[in-house]
mmCIF file of N, CA and C in Angstrom:
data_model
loop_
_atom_site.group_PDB
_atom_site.id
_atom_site.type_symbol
_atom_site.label_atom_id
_atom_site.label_comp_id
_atom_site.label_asym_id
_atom_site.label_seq_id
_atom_site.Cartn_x
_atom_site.Cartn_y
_atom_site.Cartn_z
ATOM 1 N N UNK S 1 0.839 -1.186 0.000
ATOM 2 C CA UNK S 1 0.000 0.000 0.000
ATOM 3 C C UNK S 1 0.878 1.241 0.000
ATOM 4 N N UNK S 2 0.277 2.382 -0.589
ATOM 5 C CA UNK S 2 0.948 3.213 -0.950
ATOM 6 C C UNK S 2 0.954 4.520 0.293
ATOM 7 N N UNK S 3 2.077 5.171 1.050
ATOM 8 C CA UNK S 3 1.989 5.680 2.280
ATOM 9 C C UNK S 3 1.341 6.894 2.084
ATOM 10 N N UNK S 4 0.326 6.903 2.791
ATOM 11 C CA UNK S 4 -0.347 8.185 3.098
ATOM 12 C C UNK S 4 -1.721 7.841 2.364
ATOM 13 N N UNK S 5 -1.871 6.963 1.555
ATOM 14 C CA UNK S 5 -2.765 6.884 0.125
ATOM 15 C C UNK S 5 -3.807 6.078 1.188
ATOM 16 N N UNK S 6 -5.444 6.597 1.636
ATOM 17 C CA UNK S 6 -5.981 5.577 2.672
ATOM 18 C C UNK S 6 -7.695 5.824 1.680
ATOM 19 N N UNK S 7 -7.554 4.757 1.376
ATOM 20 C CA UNK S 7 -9.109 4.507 0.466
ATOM 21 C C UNK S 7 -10.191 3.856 1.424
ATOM 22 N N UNK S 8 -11.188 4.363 1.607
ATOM 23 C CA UNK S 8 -12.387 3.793 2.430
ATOM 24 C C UNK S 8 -13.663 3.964 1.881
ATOM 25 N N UNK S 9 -13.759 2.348 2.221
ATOM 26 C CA UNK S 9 -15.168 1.859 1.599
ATOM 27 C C UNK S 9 -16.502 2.823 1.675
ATOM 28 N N UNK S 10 -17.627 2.790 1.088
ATOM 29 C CA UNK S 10 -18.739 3.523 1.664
ATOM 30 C C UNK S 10 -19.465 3.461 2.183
ATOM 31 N N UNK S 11 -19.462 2.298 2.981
ATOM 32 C CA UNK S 11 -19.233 2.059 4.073
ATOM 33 C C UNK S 11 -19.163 2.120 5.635
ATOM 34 N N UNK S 12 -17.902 2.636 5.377
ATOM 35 C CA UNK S 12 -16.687 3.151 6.325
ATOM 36 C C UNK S 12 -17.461 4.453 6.540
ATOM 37 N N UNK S 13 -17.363 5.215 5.216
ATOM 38 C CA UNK S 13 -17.784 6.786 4.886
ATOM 39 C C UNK S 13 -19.280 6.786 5.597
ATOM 40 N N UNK S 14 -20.077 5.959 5.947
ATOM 41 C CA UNK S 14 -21.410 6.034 6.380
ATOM 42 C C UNK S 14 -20.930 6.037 7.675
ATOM 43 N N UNK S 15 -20.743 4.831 8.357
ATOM 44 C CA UNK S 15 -20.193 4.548 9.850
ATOM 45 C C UNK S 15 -19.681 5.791 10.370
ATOM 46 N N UNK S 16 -18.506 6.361 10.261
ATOM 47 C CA UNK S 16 -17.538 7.523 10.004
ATOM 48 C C UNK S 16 -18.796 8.721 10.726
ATOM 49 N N UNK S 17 -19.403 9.081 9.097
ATOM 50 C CA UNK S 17 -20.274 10.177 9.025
ATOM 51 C C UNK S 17 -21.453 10.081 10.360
ATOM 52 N N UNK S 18 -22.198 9.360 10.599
ATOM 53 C CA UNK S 18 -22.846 8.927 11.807
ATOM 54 C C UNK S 18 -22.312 8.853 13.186
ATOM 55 N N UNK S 19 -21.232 8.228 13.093
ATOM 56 C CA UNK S 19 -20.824 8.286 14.545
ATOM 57 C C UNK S 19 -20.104 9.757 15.065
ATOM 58 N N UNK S 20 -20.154 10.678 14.066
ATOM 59 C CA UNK S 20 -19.247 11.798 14.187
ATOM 60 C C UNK S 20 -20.501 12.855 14.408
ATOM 61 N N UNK S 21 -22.210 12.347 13.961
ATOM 62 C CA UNK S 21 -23.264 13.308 13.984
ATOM 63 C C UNK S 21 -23.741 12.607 15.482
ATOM 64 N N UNK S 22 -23.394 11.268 16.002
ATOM 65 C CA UNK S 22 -24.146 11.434 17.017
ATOM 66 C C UNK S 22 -22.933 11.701 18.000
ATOM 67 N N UNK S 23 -21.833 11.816 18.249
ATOM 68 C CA UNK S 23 -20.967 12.640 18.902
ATOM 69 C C UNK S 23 -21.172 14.043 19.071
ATOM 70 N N UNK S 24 -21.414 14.326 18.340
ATOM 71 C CA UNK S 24 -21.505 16.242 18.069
ATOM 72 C C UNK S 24 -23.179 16.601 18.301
ATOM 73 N N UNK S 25 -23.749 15.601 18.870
ATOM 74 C CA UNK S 25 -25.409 15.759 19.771
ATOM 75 C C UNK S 25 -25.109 16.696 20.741
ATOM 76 N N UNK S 26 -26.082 17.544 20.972
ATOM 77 C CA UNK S 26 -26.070 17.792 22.392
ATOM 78 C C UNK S 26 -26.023 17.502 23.371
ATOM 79 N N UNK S 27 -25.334 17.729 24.612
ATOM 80 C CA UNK S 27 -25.234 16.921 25.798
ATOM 81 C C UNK S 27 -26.169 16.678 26.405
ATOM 82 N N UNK S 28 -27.269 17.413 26.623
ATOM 83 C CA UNK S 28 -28.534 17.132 27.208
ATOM 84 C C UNK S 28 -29.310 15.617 26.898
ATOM 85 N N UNK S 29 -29.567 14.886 28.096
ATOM 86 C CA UNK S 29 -29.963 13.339 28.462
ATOM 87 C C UNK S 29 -31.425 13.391 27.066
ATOM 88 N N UNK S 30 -32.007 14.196 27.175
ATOM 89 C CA UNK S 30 -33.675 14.427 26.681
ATOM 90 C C UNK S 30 -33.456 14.286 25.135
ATOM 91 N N UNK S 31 -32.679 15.287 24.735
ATOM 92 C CA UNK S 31 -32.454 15.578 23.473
ATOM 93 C C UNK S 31 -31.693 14.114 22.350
ATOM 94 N N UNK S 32 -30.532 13.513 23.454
ATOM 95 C CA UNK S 32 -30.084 12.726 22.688
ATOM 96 C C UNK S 32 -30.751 10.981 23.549
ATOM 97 N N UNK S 33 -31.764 11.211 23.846
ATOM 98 C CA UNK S 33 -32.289 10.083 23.968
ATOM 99 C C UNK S 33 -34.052 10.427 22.661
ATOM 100 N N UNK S 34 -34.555 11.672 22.822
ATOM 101 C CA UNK S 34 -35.267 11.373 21.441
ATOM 102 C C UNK S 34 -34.426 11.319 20.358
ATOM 103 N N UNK S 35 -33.699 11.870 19.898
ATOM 104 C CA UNK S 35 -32.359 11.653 18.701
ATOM 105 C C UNK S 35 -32.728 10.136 18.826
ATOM 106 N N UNK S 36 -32.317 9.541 19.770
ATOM 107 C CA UNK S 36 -31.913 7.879 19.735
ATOM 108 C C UNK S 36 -33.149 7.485 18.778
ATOM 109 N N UNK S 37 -34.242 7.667 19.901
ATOM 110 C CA UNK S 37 -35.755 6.972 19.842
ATOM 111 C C UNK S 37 -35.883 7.317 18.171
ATOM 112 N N UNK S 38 -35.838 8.732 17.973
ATOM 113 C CA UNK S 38 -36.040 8.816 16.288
ATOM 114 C C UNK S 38 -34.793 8.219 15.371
ATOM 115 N N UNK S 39 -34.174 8.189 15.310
ATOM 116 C CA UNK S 39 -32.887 7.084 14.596
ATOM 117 C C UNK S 39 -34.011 5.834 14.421
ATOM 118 N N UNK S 40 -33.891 5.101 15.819
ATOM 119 C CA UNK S 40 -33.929 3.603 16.144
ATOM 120 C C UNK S 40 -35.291 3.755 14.998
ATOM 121 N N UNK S 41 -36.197 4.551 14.904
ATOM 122 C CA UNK S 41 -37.403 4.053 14.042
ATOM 123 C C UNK S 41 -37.176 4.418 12.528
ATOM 124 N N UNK S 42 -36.224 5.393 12.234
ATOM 125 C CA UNK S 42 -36.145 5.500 10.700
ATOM 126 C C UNK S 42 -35.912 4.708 9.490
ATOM 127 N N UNK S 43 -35.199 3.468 9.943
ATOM 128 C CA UNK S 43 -35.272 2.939 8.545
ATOM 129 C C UNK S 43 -36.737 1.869 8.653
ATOM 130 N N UNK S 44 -37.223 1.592 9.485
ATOM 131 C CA UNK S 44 -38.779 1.038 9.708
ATOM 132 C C UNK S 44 -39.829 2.500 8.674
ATOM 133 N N UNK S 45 -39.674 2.959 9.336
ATOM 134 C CA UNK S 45 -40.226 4.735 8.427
ATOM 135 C C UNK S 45 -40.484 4.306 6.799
ATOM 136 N N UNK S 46 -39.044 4.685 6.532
ATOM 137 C CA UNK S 46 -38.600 4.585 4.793
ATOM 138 C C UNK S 46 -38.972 3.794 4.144
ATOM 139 N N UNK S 47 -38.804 2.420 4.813
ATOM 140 C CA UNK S 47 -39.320 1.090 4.250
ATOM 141 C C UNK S 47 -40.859 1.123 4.108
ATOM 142 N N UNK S 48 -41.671 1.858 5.054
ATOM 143 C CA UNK S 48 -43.200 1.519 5.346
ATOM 144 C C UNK S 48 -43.702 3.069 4.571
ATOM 145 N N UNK S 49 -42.857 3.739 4.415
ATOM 146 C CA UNK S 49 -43.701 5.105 4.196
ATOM 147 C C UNK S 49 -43.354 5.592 2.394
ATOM 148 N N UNK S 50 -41.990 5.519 2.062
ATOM 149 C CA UNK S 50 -41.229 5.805 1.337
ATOM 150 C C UNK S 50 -40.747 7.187 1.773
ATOM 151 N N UNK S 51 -39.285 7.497 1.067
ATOM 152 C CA UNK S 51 -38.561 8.788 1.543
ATOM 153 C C UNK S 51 -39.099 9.761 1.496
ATOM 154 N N UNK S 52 -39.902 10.498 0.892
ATOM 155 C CA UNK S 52 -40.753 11.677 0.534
ATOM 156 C C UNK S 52 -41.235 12.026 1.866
ATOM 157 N N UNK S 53 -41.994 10.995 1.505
ATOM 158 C CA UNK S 53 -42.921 11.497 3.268
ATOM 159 C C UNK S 53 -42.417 11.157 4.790
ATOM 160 N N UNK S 54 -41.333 10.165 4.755
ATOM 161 C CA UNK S 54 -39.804 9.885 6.045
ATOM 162 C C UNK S 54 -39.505 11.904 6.133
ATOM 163 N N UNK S 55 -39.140 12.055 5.146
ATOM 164 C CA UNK S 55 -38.499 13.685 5.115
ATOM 165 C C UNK S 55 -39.928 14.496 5.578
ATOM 166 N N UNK S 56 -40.997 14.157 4.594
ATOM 167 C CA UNK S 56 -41.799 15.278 5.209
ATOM 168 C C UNK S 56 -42.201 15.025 6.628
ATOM 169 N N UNK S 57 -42.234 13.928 7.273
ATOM 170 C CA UNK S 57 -42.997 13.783 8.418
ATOM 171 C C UNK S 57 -41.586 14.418 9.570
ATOM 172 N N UNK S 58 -40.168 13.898 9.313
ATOM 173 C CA UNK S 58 -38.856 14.230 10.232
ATOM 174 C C UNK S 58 -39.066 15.903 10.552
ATOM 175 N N UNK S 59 -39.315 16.031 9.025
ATOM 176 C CA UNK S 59 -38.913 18.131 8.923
ATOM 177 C C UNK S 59 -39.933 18.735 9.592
ATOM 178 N N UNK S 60 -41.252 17.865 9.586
ATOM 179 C CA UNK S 60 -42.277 18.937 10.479
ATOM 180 C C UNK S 60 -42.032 18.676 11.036
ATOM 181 N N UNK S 61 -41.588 17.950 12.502
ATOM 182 C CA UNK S 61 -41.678 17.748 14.037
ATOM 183 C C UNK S 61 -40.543 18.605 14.560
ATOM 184 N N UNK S 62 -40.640 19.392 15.230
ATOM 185 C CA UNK S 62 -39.411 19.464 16.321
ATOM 186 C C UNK S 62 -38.313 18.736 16.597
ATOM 187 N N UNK S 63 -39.405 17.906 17.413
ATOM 188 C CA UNK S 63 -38.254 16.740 18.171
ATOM 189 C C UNK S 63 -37.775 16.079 17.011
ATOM 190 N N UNK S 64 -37.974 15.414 15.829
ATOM 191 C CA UNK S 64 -37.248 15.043 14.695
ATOM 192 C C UNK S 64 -36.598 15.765 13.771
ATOM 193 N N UNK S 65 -36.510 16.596 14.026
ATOM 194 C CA UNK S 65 -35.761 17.463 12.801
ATOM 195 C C UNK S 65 -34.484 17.397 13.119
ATOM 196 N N UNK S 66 -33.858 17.239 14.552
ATOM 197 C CA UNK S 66 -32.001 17.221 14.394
ATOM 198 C C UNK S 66 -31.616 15.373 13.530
ATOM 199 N N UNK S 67 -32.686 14.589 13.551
ATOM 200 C CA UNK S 67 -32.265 13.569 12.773
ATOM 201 C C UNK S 67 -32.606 13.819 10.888
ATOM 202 N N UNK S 68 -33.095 14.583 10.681
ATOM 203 C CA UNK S 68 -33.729 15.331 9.364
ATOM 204 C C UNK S 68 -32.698 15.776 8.775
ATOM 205 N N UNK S 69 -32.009 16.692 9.654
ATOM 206 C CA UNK S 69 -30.358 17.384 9.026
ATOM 207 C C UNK S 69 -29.517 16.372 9.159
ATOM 208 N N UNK S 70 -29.090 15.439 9.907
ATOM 209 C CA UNK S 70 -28.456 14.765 9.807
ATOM 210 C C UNK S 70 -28.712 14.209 7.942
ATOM 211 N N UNK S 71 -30.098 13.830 7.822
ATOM 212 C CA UNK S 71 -30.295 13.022 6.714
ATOM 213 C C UNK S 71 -29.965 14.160 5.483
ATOM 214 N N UNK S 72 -30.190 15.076 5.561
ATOM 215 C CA UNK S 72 -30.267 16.360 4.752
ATOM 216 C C UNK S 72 -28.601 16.504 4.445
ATOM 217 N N UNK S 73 -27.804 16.517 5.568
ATOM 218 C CA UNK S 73 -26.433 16.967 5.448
ATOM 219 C C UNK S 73 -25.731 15.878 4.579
ATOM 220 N N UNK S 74 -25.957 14.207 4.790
ATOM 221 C CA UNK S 74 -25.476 13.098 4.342
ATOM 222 C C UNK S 74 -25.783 13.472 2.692
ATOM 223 N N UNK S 75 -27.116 13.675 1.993
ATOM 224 C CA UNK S 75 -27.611 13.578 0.897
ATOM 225 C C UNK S 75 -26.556 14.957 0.244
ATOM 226 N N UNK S 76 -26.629 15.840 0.675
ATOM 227 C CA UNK S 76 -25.435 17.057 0.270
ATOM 228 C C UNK S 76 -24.319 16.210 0.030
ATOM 229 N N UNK S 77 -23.719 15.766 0.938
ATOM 230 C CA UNK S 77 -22.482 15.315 0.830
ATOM 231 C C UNK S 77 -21.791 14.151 -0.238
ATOM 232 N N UNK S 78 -23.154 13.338 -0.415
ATOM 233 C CA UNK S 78 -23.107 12.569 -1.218
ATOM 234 C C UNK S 78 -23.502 13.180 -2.727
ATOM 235 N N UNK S 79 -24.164 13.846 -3.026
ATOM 236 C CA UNK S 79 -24.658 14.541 -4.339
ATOM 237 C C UNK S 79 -25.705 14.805 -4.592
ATOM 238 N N UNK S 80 -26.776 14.483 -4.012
ATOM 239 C CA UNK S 80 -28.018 14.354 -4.142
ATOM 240 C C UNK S 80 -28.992 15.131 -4.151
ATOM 241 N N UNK S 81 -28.690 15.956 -3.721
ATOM 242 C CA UNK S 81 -29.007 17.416 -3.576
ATOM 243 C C UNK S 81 -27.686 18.508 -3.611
ATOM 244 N N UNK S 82 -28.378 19.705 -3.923
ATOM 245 C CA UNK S 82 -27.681 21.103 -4.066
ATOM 246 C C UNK S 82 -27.158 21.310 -2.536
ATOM 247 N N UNK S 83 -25.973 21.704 -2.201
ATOM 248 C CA UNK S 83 -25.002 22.393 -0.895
ATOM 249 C C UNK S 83 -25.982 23.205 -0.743
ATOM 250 N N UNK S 84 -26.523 23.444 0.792
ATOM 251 C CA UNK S 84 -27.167 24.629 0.809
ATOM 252 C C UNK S 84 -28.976 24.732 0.342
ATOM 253 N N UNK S 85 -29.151 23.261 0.062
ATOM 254 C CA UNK S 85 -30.418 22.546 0.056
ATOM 255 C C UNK S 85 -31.225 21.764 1.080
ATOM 256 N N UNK S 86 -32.762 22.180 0.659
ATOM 257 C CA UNK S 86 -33.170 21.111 1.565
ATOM 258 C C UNK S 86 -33.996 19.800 0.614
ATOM 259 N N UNK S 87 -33.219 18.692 1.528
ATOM 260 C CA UNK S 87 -33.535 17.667 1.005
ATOM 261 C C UNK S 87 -34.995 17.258 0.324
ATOM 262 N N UNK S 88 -35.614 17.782 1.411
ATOM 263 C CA UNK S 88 -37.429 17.680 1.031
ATOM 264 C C UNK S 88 -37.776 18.254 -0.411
ATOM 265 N N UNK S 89 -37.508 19.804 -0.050
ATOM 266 C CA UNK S 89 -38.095 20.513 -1.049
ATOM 267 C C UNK S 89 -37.157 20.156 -2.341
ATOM 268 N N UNK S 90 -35.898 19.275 -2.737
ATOM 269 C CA UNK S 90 -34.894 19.127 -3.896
ATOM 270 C C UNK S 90 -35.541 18.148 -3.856
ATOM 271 N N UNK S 91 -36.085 16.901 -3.539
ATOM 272 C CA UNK S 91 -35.946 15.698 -3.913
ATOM 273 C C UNK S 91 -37.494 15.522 -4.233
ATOM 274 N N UNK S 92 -38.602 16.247 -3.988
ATOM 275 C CA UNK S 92 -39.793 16.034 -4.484
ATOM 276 C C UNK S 92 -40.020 16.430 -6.127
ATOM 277 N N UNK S 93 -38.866 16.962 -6.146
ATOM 278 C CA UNK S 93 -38.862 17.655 -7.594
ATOM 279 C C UNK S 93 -38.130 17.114 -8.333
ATOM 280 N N UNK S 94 -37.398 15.572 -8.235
ATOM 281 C CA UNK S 94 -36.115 14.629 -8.616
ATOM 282 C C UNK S 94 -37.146 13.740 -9.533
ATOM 283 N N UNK S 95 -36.192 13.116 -10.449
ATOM 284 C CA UNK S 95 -36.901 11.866 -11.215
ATOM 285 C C UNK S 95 -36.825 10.833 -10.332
ATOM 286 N N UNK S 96 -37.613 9.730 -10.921
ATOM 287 C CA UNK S 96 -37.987 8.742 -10.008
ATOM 288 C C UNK S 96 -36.686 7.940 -9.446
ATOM 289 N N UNK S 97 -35.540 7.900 -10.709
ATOM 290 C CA UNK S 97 -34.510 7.185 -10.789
ATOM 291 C C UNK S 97 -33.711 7.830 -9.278
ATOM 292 N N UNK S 98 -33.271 9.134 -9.350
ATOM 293 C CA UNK S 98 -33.059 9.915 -8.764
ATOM 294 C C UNK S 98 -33.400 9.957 -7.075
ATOM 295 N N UNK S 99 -34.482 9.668 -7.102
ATOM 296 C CA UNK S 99 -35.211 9.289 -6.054
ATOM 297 C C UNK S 99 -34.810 8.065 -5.706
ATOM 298 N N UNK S 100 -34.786 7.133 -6.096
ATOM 299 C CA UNK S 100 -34.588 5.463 -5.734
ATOM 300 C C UNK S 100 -33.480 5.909 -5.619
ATOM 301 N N UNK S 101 -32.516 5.676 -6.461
ATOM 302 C CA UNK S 101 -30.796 5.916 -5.277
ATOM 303 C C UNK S 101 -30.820 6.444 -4.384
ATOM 304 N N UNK S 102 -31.533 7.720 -4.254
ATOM 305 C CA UNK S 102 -31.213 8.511 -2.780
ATOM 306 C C UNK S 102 -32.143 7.315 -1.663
ATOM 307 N N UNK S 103 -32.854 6.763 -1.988
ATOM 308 C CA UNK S 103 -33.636 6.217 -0.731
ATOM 309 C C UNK S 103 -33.158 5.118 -0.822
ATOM 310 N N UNK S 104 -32.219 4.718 -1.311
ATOM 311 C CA UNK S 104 -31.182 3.165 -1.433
ATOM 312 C C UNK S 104 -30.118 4.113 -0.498
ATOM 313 N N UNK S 105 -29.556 4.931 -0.717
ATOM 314 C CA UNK S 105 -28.647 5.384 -0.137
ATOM 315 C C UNK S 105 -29.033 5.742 1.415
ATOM 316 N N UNK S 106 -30.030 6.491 1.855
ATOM 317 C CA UNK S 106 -30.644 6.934 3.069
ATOM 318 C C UNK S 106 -30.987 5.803 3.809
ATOM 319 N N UNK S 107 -31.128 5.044 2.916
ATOM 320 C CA UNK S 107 -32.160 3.209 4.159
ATOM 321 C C UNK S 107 -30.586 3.192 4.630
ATOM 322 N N UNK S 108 -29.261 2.704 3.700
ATOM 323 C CA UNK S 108 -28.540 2.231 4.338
ATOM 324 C C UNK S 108 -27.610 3.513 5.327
ATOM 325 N N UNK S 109 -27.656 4.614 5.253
ATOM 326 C CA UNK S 109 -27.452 5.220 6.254
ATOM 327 C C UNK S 109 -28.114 5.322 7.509
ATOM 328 N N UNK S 110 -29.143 5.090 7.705
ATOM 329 C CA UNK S 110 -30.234 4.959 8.204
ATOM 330 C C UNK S 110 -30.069 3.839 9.148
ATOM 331 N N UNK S 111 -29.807 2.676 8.464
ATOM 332 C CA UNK S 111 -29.214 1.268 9.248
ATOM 333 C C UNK S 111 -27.820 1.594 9.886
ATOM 334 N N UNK S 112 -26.932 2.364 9.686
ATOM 335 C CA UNK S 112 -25.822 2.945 10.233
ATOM 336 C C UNK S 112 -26.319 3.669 11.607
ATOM 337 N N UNK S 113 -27.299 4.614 10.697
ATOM 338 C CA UNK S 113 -27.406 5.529 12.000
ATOM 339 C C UNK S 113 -28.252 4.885 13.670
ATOM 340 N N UNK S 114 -28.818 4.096 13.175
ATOM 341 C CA UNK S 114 -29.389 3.273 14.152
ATOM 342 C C UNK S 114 -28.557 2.717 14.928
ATOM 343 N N UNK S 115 -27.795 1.693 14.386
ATOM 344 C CA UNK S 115 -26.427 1.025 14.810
ATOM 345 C C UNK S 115 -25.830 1.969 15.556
ATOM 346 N N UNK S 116 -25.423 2.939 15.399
ATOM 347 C CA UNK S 116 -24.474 3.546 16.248
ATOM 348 C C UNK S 116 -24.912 4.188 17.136
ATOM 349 N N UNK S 117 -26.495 4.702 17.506
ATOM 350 C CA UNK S 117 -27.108 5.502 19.036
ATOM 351 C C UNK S 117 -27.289 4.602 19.704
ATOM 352 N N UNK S 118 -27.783 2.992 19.113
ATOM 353 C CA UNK S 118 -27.771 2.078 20.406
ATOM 354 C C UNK S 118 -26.064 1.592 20.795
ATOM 355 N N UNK S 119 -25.469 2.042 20.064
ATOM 356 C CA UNK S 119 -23.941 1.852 21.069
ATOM 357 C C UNK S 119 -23.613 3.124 22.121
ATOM 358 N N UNK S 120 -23.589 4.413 20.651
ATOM 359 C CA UNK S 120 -22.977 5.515 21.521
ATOM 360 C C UNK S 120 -24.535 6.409 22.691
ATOM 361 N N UNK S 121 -25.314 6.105 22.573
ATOM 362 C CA UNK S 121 -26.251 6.731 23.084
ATOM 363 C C UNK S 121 -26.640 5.754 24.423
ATOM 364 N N UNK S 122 -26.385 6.032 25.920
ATOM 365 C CA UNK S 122 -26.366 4.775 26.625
ATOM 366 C C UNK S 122 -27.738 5.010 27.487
ATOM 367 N N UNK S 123 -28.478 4.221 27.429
ATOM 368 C CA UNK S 123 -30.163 4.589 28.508
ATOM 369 C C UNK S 123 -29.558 4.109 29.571
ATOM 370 N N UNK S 124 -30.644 4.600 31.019
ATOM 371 C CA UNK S 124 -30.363 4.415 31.967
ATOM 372 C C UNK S 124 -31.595 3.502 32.383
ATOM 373 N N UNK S 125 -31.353 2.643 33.251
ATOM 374 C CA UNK S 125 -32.192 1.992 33.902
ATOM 375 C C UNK S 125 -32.191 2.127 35.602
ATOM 376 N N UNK S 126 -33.120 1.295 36.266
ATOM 377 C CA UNK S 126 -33.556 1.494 38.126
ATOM 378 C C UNK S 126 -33.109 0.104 38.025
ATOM 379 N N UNK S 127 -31.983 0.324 39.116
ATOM 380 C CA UNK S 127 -30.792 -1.155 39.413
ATOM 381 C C UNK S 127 -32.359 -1.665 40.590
ATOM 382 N N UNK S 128 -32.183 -2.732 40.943
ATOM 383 C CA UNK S 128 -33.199 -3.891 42.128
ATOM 384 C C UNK S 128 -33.347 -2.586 43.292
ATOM 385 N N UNK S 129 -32.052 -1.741 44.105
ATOM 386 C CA UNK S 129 -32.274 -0.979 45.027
ATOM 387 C C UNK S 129 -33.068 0.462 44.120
ATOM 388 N N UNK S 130 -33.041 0.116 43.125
ATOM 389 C CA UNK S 130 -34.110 1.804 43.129
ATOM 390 C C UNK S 130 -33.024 3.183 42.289
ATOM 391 N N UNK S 131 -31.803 2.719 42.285
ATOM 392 C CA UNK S 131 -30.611 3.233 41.916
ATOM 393 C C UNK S 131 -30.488 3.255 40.525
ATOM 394 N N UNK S 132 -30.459 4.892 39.813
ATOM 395 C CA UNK S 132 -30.521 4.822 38.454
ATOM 396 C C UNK S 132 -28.943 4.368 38.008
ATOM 397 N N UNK S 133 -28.776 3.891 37.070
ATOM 398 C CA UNK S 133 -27.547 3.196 36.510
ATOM 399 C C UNK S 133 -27.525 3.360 34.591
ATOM 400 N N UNK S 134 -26.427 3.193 34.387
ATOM 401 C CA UNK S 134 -26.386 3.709 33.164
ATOM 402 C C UNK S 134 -25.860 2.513 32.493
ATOM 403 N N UNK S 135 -26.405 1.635 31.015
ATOM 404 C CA UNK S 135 -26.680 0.178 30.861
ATOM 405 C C UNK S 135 -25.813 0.513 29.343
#
């Protein structure tokens, strides 16, 4: 291998990108335990809803919208939209083709992003004495 030369799968580039958006969560217990709760249900979403309406339903809520940019920032990064776009309003206006990659691409980020709040995101539970503990 050639020194300095470091090629990574896409993969990697998903894993990477996710574990670096749920690091950079807010510290607050509330915030990055709905973060979690909305992750853990998104690729169930996509699959049952299709992406259109995954985006429209994330972008209206409050509490879902810091997982929305997450999805919004990934699709930038990858091409899929315009820098400085929002995913919703670019991708309702995409050909169908267009559309299917991005929601081939989003499920499997999606399965990333899940994967990594039930590692890095830790719930707490009531130990036998009544004692909150962190699992």
């Amino acid at each position: 291998m050639v020194e300095g030369l470091k090629v990574k799968t896409l993969e990697q580039e998903r894993a990477n990108f996710c574990l670096e958006e749920v690091k950079n969560l807010p510290k607050e217990k509330d915030k990055r335990d709905k973060y979690k709760a909305n992750a853990r249900r998104l690729p169930a979403f996509i699959v049952s809803n299709g992406l259109i309406s995954t985006l429209a339903f994330y972008k209206s809520k409050e509490e879902t919208k810091p997982v929305y940019y997450t999805l919004n920032k990934w699709l930038q990064k990858r091409g899929y939209i315009s820098k400085d776009k929002d995913a919703f309003d670019e991708l309702v206006n995409e050909d169908f083709q267009i559309l299917r990659l991005a929601t081939t691409e989003i499920l499997a980020l999606a399965n990333w992003l899940k994967r990594t709040v039930e590692i890095e995101i830790k719930e707490e539970k009531a130990n036998s004495l009544g004692e909150r503990e962190r699992q």
